[in-house]
PDB file of C-alpha atoms in Angstrom:
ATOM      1  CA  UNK A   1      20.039  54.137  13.227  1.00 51.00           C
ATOM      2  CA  UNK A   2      17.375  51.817  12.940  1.00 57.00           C
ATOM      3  CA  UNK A   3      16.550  48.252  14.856  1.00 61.00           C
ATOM      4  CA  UNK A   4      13.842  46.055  13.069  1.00 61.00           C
ATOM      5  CA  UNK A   5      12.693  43.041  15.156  1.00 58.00           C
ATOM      6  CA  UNK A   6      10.432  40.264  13.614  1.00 58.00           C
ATOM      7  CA  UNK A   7       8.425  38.453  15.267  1.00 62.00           C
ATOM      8  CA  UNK A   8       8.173  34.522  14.619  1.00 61.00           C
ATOM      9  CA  UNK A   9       5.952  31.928  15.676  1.00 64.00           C
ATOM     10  CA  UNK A  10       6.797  29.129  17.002  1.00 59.00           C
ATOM     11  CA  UNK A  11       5.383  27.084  13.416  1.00 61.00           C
ATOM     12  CA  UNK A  12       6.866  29.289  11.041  1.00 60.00           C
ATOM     13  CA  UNK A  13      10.704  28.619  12.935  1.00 62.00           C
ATOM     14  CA  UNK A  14      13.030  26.277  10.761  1.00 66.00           C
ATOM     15  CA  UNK A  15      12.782  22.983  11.705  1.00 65.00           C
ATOM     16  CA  UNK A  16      16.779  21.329  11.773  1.00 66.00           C
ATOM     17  CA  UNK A  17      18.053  19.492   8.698  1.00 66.00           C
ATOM     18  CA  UNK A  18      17.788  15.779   9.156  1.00 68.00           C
ATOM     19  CA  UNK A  19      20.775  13.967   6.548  1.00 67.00           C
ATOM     20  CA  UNK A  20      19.851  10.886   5.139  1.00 74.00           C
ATOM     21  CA  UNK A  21      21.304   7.998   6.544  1.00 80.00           C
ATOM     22  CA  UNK A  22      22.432   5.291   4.004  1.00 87.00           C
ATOM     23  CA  UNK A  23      21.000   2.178   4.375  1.00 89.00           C
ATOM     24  CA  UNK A  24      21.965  -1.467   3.888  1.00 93.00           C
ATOM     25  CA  UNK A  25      19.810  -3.314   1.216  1.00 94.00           C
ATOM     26  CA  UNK A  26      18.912  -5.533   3.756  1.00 95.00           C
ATOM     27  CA  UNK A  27      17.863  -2.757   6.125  1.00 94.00           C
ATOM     28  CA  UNK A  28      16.020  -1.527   2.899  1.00 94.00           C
ATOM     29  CA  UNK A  29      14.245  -4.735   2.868  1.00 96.00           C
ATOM     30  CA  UNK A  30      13.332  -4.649   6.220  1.00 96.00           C
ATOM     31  CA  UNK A  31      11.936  -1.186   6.149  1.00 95.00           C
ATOM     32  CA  UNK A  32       9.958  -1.637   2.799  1.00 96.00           C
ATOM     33  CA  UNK A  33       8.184  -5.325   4.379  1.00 97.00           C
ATOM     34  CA  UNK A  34       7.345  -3.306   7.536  1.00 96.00           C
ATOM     35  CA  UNK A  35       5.669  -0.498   5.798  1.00 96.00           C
ATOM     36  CA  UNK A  36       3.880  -2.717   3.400  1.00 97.00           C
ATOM     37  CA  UNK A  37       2.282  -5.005   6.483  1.00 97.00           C
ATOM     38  CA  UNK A  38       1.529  -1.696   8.391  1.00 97.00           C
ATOM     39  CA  UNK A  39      -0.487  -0.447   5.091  1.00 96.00           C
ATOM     40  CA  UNK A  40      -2.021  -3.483   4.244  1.00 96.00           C
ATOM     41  CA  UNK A  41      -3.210  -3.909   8.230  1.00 97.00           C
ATOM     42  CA  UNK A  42      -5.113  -0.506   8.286  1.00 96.00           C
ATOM     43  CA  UNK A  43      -6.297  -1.560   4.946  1.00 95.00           C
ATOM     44  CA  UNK A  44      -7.550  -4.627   6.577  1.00 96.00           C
ATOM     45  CA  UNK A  45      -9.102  -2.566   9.459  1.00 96.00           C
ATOM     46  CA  UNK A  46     -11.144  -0.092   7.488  1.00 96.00           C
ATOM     47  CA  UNK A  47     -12.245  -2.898   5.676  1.00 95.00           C
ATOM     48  CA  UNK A  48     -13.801  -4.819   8.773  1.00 95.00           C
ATOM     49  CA  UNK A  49     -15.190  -1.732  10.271  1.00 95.00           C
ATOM     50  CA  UNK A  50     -17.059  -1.182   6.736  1.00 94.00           C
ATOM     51  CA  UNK A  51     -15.023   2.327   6.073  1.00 95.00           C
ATOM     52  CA  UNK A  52     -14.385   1.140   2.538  1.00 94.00           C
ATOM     53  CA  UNK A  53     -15.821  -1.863   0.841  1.00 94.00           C
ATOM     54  CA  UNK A  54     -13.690  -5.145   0.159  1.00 92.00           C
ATOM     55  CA  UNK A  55     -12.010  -5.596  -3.001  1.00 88.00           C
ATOM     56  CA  UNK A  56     -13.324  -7.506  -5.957  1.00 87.00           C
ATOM     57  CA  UNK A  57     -12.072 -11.193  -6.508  1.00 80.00           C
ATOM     58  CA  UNK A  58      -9.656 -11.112  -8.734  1.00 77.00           C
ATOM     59  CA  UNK A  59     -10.279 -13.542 -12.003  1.00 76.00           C
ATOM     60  CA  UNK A  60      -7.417 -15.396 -12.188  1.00 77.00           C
ATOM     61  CA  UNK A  61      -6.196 -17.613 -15.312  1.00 81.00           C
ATOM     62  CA  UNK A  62      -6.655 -21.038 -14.088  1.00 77.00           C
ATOM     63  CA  UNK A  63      -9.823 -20.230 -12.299  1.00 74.00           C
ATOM     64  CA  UNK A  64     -10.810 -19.064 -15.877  1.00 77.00           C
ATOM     65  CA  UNK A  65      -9.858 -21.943 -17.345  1.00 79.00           C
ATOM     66  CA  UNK A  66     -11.477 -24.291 -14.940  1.00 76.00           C
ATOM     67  CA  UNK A  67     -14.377 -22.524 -15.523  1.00 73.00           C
ATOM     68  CA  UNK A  68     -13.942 -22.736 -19.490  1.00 75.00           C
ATOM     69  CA  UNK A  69     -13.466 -26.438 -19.399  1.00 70.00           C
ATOM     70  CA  UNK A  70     -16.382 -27.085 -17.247  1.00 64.00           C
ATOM     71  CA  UNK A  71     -18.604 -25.244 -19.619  1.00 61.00           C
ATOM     72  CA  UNK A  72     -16.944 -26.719 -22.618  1.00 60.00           C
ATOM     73  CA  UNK A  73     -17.703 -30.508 -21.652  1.00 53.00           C
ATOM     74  CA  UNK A  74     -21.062 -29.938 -20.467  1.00 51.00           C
ATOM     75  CA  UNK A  75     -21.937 -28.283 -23.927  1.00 50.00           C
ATOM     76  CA  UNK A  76     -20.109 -31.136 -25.573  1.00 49.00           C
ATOM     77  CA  UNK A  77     -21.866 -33.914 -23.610  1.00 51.00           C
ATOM     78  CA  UNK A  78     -25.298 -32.216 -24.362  1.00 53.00           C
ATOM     79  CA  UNK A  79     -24.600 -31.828 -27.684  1.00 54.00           C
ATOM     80  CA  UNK A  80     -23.337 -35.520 -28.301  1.00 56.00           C
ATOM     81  CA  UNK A  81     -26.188 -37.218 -26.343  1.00 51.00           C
TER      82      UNK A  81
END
């Protein structure tokens, strides 16, 4: 007769099984807005301590267009004069 023992340790043990809980779409919500404002804080925080650099601005259309029609009228006034 033979008795083999194995030893374990303590990291390698099963954790339990967690079930998922179903959610409302309204606790879904809630959940999804809480992790987004928690990411986008540290984001905010390495960003002031200089950890990563700040994002570019982004070029929006009407900025572009401002920026079009500006140009645009002060070639068109040069031009005419």
């Amino acid at each position: 007769m033979y008795c083999v023992l194995f030893i374990v340790n303590a990291g390698e043990m099963e954790q339990p099984v967690q079930l998922a809980v179903m959610l409302t779409k309204a606790e879904r919500k809630k959940l999804r807005r809480q992790n987004r404002t928690e990411a986008q804080k540290e984001l905010q925080e390495k960003i002031r301590l200089g950890l990563i650099p700040p994002p570019e601005p982004k070029g929006m259309y009407y900025n572009y267009v401002i920026v079009c029609a500006c140009t645009c009228v002060c070639v068109c006034v040069c031009v005419c004069v």
